[in-house]
Amino acid sequence: MKEKLLGKNPEELKAVAQDCGLPSFVGRQLADWIYVHRVRSFSDMTNISRIGRETLAQRYDLGVADPLSAMTSSDGTRKYLFAAPGEGAAVEAVIIPDDERRTLCVSSQAGCKMGCRFCMTGRQGFHGSLDAAGILNQFLSVEESAGLTNAVFMGMGEPLDNYDAVMRAIEALTAPWGFAWSPKRITLSTIGVLPTLRRFLNESRCHLAVSLHNPFPEERLSMMPVEKAYPVRDVLALIRRYDFTGQRRVSFEYTMFAGFNDDKRHADALIRLLKGLECRVNLIRFHQIPDFPYESSSESVMEAFRDRLNHNGVLCTIRSSRGEDILAACGLLAGRHLQH
Ligand code: SF4
C-alpha cells in the first residue's frame, strides 16, 4: 500500500519531495495544496512539474477518499460513512448544524476496545485505529468541509487509545501550515485513559470532555471497565493540576439512566467530586439500545438533577439531542451498514 501524504507536516513532505527527485521547496508546496487548497488529486497541483506530479502519484497516495454514503436527519444533522482499516470496517462522521456553527463529530477508531456497556460502538468490538489521514479525511471529504467551525473527537473510538494519530491530526488542524484552526475550536472527549490524557493536557491546548456518567467507583465500573485501570478520582486529580479558568475548558459528560445514576445521592456525590473545579457538566439523554437494562431518565428528573448541580455551584446543562432518527446521536454510532 502506498504511503499517504495527508497528515504529514512540511518537514516530512520535504522528504517526500526529495524522494521523488524534486527540490525540497516542493514540500512546502505540497503542504499548501493539501491543507490550504485542499486538492483531491496530484494533477491539480499545478505549480509542480508534470513529471513531478506523476512521480508523486506513482509513489504516494494523497489520502483523501469520498464517503461511502451520507444520510440527513429531520433536524439537519448529517451522518457520513467512511471506509476504515479492517475487513469491511467503516467509521461515521456526523455534522451537527447549530445556528452559525457547523460542528464535525469525528471518529478515531473503527469500533472500540473500551467496552462501555451503554455504547453501540463498544459493542461492535475493535476493528482498527484510523491513521492521521483517516481522521483528517473526515474534515476534508464531508460536503460541509469548507464551512466547518468546530470539531469534537466524540465519534467512534477512544481518541486517547489512538494518541499519535489523533495528535498528528490535531497538529495539522491547528498549525499555521495546516488548517490554522484555533485549538479552542476542538474538543477531545475521553473516558479517561490516564497516561495519554496526561500527554494530551501537556501537549495540546484543545478543550477536554470527560465521560463520567457515575460518581461512585463501583457503579461506574459496572458500566465502564476503564474505571478499574484508571479510576475517575485519579483522572480528576490529574485534571485539577491544570488551569481551566482561562481559554481552555473542561466538561464532564453524564448520560442519565433511570434508577441508575439520576437521584439526589448521585447529584450530591457529583457536586463533591467536582467542587472548586471550573467546569461544566453536560447531561445527556440516553438513546435506547437493544438488550440494555436501563432507560433514559425522564425530562423532569434530568431537570431536577441539573438544578441541584447549578444551585450548588456546578454549572450544568442538558445537552439537546440531535440526529436520533438516523442513529447519529451519542452512543449510537456503529457503522450500521455492516450489520447484515
Ligand atoms: Fe468506546 Fe467511547 Fe463507546 Fe466507551 S463510550 S465504548 S470509549 S466509543
Tab-separated table of N, CA, C and O and ligand atoms in Angstrom, residues 111-116 118-123 155-158 191 211 213 224, ligand 1:
chain	number	residue	atom	x	y	z
A	111	GLY	N	-14.807	0.865	15.626
A	111	GLY	CA	-15.115	0.125	16.849
A	111	GLY	C	-14.334	0.701	18.012
A	111	GLY	O	-13.793	1.814	17.914
A	112	CYS	N	-14.255	-0.034	19.104
A	112	CYS	CA	-13.582	0.482	20.304
A	112	CYS	C	-13.244	-0.674	21.230
A	112	CYS	O	-13.975	-1.650	21.300
A	113	LYS	N	-12.107	-0.547	21.941
A	113	LYS	CA	-11.698	-1.612	22.875
A	113	LYS	C	-12.280	-1.426	24.263
A	113	LYS	O	-12.118	-2.281	25.120
A	114	MET	N	-12.879	-0.271	24.537
A	114	MET	CA	-13.144	0.108	25.924
A	114	MET	C	-14.381	-0.561	26.538
A	114	MET	O	-14.512	-0.616	27.751
A	115	GLY	N	-15.283	-1.025	25.690
A	115	GLY	CA	-16.372	-1.877	26.177
A	115	GLY	C	-17.388	-1.227	27.107
A	115	GLY	O	-17.961	-1.918	27.966
A	116	CYS	N	-17.656	0.075	26.966
A	116	CYS	CA	-18.699	0.697	27.797
A	116	CYS	C	-20.034	0.040	27.434
A	116	CYS	O	-20.371	-0.072	26.253
A	118	PHE	N	-23.130	0.818	27.594
A	118	PHE	CA	-24.260	1.571	27.035
A	118	PHE	C	-24.001	2.042	25.607
A	118	PHE	O	-24.803	2.775	25.051
A	119	CYS	N	-22.887	1.611	25.008
A	119	CYS	CA	-22.452	2.230	23.752
A	119	CYS	C	-22.443	1.217	22.609
A	119	CYS	O	-21.849	0.149	22.714
A	120	MET	N	-23.091	1.566	21.505
A	120	MET	CA	-23.164	0.670	20.347
A	120	MET	C	-21.786	0.468	19.710
A	120	MET	O	-21.484	-0.602	19.209
A	121	THR	N	-20.970	1.506	19.726
A	121	THR	CA	-19.622	1.354	19.154
A	121	THR	C	-18.839	0.318	19.959
A	121	THR	O	-18.186	-0.559	19.404
A	122	GLY	N	-18.905	0.433	21.287
A	122	GLY	CA	-18.206	-0.512	22.159
A	122	GLY	C	-18.672	-1.944	21.917
A	122	GLY	O	-17.884	-2.882	21.942
A	123	ARG	N	-19.951	-2.117	21.661
A	123	ARG	CA	-20.492	-3.460	21.468
A	123	ARG	C	-19.978	-4.141	20.214
A	123	ARG	O	-19.995	-5.351	20.120
A	155	GLY	N	-16.785	10.835	18.158
A	155	GLY	CA	-17.394	9.802	17.326
A	155	GLY	C	-16.966	8.422	17.793
A	155	GLY	O	-16.812	8.182	18.990
A	156	MET	N	-16.771	7.513	16.848
A	156	MET	CA	-16.431	6.145	17.225
A	156	MET	C	-14.991	6.073	17.727
A	156	MET	O	-14.091	6.700	17.176
A	157	GLY	N	-14.794	5.275	18.777
A	157	GLY	CA	-13.449	5.039	19.289
A	157	GLY	C	-13.079	5.940	20.453
A	157	GLY	O	-13.749	6.929	20.740
A	158	GLU	N	-12.014	5.540	21.144
A	158	GLU	CA	-11.465	6.327	22.254
A	158	GLU	C	-10.225	7.044	21.713
A	158	GLU	O	-9.200	6.401	21.444
A	191	ILE	N	-12.852	8.731	27.941
A	191	ILE	CA	-13.360	8.141	29.176
A	191	ILE	C	-12.286	8.217	30.270
A	191	ILE	O	-12.513	7.790	31.386
A	211	SER	N	-15.986	11.584	29.893
A	211	SER	CA	-17.222	10.821	30.088
A	211	SER	C	-17.223	10.275	31.499
A	211	SER	O	-16.467	9.356	31.815
A	213	HIS	N	-20.369	9.873	33.891
A	213	HIS	CA	-21.561	9.006	33.964
A	213	HIS	C	-21.951	8.466	35.335
A	213	HIS	O	-23.089	8.044	35.525
A	224	MET	N	-18.513	0.853	32.942
A	224	MET	CA	-17.321	1.267	32.212
A	224	MET	C	-16.092	0.548	32.768
A	224	MET	O	-15.543	0.947	33.808
B	1	SF4	FE1	-15.529	3.387	23.293
B	1	SF4	FE2	-16.492	5.814	23.883
B	1	SF4	FE3	-18.152	3.802	23.303
B	1	SF4	FE4	-16.801	3.763	25.608
B	1	SF4	S1	-18.359	5.278	25.023
B	1	SF4	S2	-17.073	2.024	24.199
B	1	SF4	S3	-14.863	4.699	24.979
B	1	SF4	S4	-16.673	4.726	21.899
